[in-house]
XYZ file of C-alpha atoms in Angstrom:
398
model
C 287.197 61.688 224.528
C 283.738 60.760 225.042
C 282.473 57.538 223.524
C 278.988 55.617 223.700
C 278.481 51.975 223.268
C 275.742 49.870 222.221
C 275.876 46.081 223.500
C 273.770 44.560 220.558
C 273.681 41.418 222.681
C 272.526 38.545 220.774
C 271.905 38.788 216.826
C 268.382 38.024 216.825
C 267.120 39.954 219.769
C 265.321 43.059 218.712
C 267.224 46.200 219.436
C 265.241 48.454 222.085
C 266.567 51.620 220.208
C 263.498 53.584 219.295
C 263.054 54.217 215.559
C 262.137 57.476 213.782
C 258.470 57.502 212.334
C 258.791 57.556 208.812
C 256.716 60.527 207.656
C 253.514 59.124 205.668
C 253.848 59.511 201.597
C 250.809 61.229 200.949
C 250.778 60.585 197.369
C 251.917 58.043 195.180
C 253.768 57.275 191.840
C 251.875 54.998 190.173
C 248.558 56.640 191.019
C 245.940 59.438 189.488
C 244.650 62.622 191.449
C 241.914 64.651 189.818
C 241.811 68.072 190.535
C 238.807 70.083 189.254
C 239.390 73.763 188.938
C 242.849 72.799 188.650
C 244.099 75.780 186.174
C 244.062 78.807 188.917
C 244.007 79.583 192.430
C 243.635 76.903 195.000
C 242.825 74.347 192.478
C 246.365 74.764 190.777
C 247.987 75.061 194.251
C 246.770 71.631 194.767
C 248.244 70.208 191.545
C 251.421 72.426 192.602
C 251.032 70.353 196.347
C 250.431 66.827 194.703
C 253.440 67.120 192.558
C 255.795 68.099 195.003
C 254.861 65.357 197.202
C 255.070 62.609 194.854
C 252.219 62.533 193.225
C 253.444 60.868 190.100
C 250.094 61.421 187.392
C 247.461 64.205 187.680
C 244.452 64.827 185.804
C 243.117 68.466 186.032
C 239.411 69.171 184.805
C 238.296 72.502 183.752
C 235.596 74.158 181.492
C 238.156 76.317 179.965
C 241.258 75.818 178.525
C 245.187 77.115 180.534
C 246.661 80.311 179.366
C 250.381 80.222 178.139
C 251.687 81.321 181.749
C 249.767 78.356 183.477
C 251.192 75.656 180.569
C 254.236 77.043 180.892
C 254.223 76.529 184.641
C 252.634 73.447 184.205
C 255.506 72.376 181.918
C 258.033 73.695 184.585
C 256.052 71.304 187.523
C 256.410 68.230 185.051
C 260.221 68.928 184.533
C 260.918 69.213 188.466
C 258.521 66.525 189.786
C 259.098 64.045 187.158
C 255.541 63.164 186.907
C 252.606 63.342 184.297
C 250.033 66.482 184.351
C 247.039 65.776 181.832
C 244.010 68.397 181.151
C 240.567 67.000 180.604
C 237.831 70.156 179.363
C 234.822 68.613 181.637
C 232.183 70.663 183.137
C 231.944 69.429 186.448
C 228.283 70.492 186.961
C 227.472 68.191 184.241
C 227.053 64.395 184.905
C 227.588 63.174 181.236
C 230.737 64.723 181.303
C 232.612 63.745 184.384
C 231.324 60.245 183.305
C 233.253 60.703 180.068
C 236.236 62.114 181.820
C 236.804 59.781 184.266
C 236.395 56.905 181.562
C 239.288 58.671 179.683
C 241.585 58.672 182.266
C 240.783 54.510 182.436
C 241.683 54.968 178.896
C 244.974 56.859 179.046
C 246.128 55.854 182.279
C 245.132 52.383 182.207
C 247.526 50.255 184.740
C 247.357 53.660 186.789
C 244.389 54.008 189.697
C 242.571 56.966 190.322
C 243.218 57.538 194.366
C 242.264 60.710 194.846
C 239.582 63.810 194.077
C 239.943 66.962 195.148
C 237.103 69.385 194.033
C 238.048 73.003 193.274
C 235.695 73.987 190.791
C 233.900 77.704 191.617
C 232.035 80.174 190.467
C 231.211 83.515 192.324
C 228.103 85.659 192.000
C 227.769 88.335 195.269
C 225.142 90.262 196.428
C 222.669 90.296 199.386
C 219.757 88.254 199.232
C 217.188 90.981 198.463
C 219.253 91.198 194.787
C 219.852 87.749 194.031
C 217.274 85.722 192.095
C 217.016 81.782 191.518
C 219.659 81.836 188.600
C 221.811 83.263 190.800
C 221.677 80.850 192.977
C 222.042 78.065 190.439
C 224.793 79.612 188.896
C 227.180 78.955 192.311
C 225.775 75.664 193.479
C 226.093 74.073 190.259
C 230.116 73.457 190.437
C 230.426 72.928 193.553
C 226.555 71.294 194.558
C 226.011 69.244 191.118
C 229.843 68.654 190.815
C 230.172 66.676 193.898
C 227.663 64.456 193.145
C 228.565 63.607 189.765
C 232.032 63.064 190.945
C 231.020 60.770 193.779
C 228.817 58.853 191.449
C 231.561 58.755 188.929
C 234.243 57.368 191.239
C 232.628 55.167 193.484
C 234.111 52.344 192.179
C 237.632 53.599 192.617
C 239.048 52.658 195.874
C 239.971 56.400 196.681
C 242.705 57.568 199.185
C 240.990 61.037 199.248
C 237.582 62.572 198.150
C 238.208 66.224 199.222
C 235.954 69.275 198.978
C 237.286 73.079 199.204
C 234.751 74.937 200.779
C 234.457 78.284 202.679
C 234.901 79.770 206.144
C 231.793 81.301 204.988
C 229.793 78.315 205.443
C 230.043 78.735 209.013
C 230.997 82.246 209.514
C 227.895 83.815 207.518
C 228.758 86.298 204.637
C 225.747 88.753 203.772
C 226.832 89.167 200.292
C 227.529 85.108 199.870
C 224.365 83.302 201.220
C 224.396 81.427 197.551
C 228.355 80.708 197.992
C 227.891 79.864 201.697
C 224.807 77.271 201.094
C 226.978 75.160 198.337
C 229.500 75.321 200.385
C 227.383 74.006 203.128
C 226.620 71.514 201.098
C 229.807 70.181 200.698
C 230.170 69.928 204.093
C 227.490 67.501 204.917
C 228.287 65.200 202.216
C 231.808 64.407 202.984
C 229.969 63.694 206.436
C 227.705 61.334 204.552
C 230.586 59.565 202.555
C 232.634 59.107 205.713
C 228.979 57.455 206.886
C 228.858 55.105 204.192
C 232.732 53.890 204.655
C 234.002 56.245 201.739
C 236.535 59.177 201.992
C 235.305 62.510 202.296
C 236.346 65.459 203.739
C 235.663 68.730 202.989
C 238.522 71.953 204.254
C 236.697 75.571 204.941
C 239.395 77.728 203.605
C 239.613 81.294 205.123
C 240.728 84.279 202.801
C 244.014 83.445 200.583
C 246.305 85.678 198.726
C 245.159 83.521 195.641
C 243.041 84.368 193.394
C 240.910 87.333 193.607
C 242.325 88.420 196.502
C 246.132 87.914 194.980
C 248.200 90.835 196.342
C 245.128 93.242 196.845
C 246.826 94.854 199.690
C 243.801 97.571 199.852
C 240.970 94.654 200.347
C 243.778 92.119 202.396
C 244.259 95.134 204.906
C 240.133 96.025 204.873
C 239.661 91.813 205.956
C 242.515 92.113 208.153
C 239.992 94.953 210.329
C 237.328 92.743 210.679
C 239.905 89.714 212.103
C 240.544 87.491 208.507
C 244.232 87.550 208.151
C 245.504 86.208 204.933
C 247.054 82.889 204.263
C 250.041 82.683 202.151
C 251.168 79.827 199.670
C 253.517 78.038 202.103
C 250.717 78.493 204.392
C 248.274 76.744 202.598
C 250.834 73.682 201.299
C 251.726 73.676 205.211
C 247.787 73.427 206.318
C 246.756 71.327 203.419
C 249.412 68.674 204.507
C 248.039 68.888 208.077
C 244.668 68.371 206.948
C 245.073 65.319 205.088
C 247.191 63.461 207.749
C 244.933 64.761 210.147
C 241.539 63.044 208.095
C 238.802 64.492 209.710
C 235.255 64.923 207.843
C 235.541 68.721 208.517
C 238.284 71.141 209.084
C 238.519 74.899 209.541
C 241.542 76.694 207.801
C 241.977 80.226 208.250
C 243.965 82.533 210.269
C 242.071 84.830 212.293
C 243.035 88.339 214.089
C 241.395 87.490 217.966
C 241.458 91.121 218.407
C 239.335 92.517 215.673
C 237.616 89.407 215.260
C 236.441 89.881 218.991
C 235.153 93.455 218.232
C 234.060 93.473 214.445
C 232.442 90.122 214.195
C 231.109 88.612 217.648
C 230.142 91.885 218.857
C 227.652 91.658 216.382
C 226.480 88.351 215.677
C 224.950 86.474 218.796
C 224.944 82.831 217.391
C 228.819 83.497 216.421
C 229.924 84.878 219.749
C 228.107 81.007 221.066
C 229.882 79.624 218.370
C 233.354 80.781 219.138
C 233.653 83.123 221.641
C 235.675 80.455 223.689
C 238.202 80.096 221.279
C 238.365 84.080 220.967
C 239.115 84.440 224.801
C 241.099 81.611 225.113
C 243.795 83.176 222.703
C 243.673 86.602 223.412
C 244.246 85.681 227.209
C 247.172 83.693 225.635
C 248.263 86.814 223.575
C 247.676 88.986 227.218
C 250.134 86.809 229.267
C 252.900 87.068 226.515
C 252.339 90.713 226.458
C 252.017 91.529 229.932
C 255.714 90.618 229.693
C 257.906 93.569 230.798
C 258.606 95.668 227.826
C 259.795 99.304 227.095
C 256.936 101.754 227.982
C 255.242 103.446 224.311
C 255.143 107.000 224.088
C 251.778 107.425 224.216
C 250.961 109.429 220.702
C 248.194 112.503 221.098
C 244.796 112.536 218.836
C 246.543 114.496 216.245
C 249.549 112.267 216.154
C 247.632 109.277 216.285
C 245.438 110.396 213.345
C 248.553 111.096 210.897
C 249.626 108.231 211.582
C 246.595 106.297 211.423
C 246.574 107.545 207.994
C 249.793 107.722 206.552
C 250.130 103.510 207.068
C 246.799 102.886 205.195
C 246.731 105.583 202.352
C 250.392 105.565 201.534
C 251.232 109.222 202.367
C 253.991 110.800 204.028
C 253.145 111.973 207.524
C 255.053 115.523 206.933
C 252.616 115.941 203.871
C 249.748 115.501 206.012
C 247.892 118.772 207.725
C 245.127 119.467 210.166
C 243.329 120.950 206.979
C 243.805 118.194 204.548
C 240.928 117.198 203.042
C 239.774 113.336 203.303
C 238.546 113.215 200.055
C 241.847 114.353 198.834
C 243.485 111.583 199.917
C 241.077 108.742 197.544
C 239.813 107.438 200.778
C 236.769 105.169 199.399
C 233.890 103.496 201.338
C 235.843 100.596 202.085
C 239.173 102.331 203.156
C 236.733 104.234 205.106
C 235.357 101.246 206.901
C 239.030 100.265 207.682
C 239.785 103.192 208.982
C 236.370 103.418 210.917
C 237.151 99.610 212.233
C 241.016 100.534 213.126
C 239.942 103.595 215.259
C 237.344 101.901 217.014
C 239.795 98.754 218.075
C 242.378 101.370 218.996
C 240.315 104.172 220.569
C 237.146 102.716 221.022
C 235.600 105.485 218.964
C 232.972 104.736 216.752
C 233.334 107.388 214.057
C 230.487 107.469 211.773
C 231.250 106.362 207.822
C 230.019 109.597 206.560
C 232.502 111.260 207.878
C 235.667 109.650 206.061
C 232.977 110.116 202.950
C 232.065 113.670 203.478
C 234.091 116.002 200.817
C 234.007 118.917 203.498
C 235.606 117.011 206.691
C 239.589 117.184 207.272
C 241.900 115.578 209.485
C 240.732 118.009 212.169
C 237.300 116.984 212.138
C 238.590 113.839 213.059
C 240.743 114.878 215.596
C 237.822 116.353 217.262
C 236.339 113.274 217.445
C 238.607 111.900 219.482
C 239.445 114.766 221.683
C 235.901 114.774 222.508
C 235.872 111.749 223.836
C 238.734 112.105 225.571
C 237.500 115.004 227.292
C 234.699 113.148 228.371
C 232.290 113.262 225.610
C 230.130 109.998 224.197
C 231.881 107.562 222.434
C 228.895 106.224 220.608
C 229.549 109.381 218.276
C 227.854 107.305 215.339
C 225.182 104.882 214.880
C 226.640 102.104 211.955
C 228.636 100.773 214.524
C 227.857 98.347 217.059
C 228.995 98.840 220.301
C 230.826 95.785 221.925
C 229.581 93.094 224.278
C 231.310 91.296 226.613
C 231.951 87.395 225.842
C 231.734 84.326 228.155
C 232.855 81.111 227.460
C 230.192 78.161 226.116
């Protein structure tokens, strides 16, 4: 049979068998991690995250108080992870109070130092700039804006392992309905760059869309972001790019999962200072996603207008295909203004027919009208049909 054989050779001589790299304990036992916001969404994830890696005592600060569910999952973290979970009420945005807070944890968790922050606190208020007043804009930068300086002034003098922000993809991407969200956020951004300046840690993540939260199994709203290129991250997801992030340690990092296609025709198409921004990684993966599908494969039947339309329809309003007909209404089918921009945003990646909102809107138009559309176009006709759509530009790399 087979055999291998070491020759040690002589007792003291190092062996030149490479050894495996321990992985790096992110967390420890005898430490404190504060998590602000820590009662729902990302901000429990995060306590979830730093119990199941070892974290052995965390400290969550909220303005409100956890629901039975959350202390009963709470209590159900503590039994599995063997480690301490403590909630503070502090209002982050308030300086008095995270002072107070993070004196109280000196107090209850005396021989135990605090080696980590990670700042979760939100607060949401959309609308476009024309409706949004200066209270409006308080209201959102206060958690996140206020409550990152009074935590950094709080903690200073705790030799932290991690001092990490949660802010947006929209502090880069641009939201129309978030500038107040996106400008906190932005703010974030720059000061983990100043703490990692100053020798402190700091480092702020710019989380795409996550099925947390308000977006928790919305499959209506997940499958409109999905059209313009924001795929959603799950929970393993998240843990998965969380962990990534913090062995990585970089001031700044960009989680999200994007959809190159739609992406490339919803968003850059449109924005100039975007398609600069990222139009190189864009083209660099969809030439990656051409090569792997230029493999040979079984030819499609290739589906007519009216076939394509059913079906078009039948995966995004939940209907049966055989209870579909050329003269069924759209409004019949609940099709609302932003199914209709899916819909709008799926036919022009597919066909490269920009079908005007209105239509899906209009009480009188059926699937025929729609079919028209297309067949038009196919016949020849212009494919600009509509004018709330932006036709597409070509990229090149920066």
């Amino acid at each position: 049979m087979p055999m291998v054989v070491l020759c040690l050779g002589s007792k003291d001589e190092p062996s030149n068998i490479p050894l495996i790299p321990k992985a790096k304990k992110l967390f420890q036992k005898n430490s404190v991690y504060i998590v602000t916001g820590g009662l729902s969404g990302l901000g429990f994830q995060t306590v979830k995250f730093i119990a199941q890696r070892g974290g052995g005592n965390i400290v969550i600060l909220s303005r409100s108080g956890a629901n039975d569910q959350i202390e009963q999952e709470i209590n159900n973290i503590t039994n599995q992870c063997q480690c301490l979970i403590t909630r503070l009420q502090c209002d982050v945005s308030v300086s008095e109070q995270v002072h107070q807070a993070v004196a109280q944890i000196s107090k209850l968790l005396p021989s135990k130092p605090i080696k980590g922050v990670f700042h979760s606190a939100v607060i949401l208020h959309d609308g476009l700039v024309e409706s949004l007043d200066k209270s409006h804009y308080e209201k959102v930068m206060r958690p996140k804006v206020n409550g990152v300086i009074n935590l950094h002034n709080a903690t200073k003098h705790c030799d932290l392992d991690y001092f990490v922000c949660y802010s947006s993809v929209s502090a880069f991407l641009g939201n129309a309905s978030q500038t107040n969200y996106a400008s906190a956020n932005s703010f974030m951004d720059a000061f983990c760059q100043y703490r990692r300046n100053i020798g402190l840690s700091g480092q702020a993540i710019n989380w795409g869309a996550l099925n947390l939260g308000l977006l928790l199994n919305q499959h209506h709203f997940q499958r409109f972001l999905e059209s313009k290129g924001m795929m959603i991250l799950e929970v393993t997801e998240i843990h998965d790019s969380l962990e990534q992030c913090l062995l990585i340690n970089k001031p700044q990092q960009v989680v999200c999962k994007f959809h190159f296609k739609n992406i490339r025709y919803n968003v850059l198409s449109q924005n100039k200072s975007l398609t600069m921004r990222l139009s190189a990684l864009v083209e660099e993966e969809l030439k990656k996603a051409k090569m792997i599908n230029s493999k040979p494969q079984q030819s499609k039947r290739i589906s007519s207008p009216n076939e394509y339309i059913k079906s078009l329809i039948s995966e995004n309003v939940n209907v049966e295909q055989d209870e579909l007909s050329d003269d069924t209404c759209l409004s019949a089918l609940g099709i609302d203004s932003m199914l209709a921009m899916t819909l709008q945003n799926l036919i022009f990646q597919d066909k490269g027919v920009s079908v005007p909102l209105v239509t899906f809107l209009d009480p009188e138009k059926t699937l025929s009208d729609l079919v028209k559309i297309l067949v038009e176009v196919e016949n020849g006709g212009n494919q600009e049909i509509g004018s709330d759509f932006l036709p597409v530009v070509e990229m090149t790399g920066f």
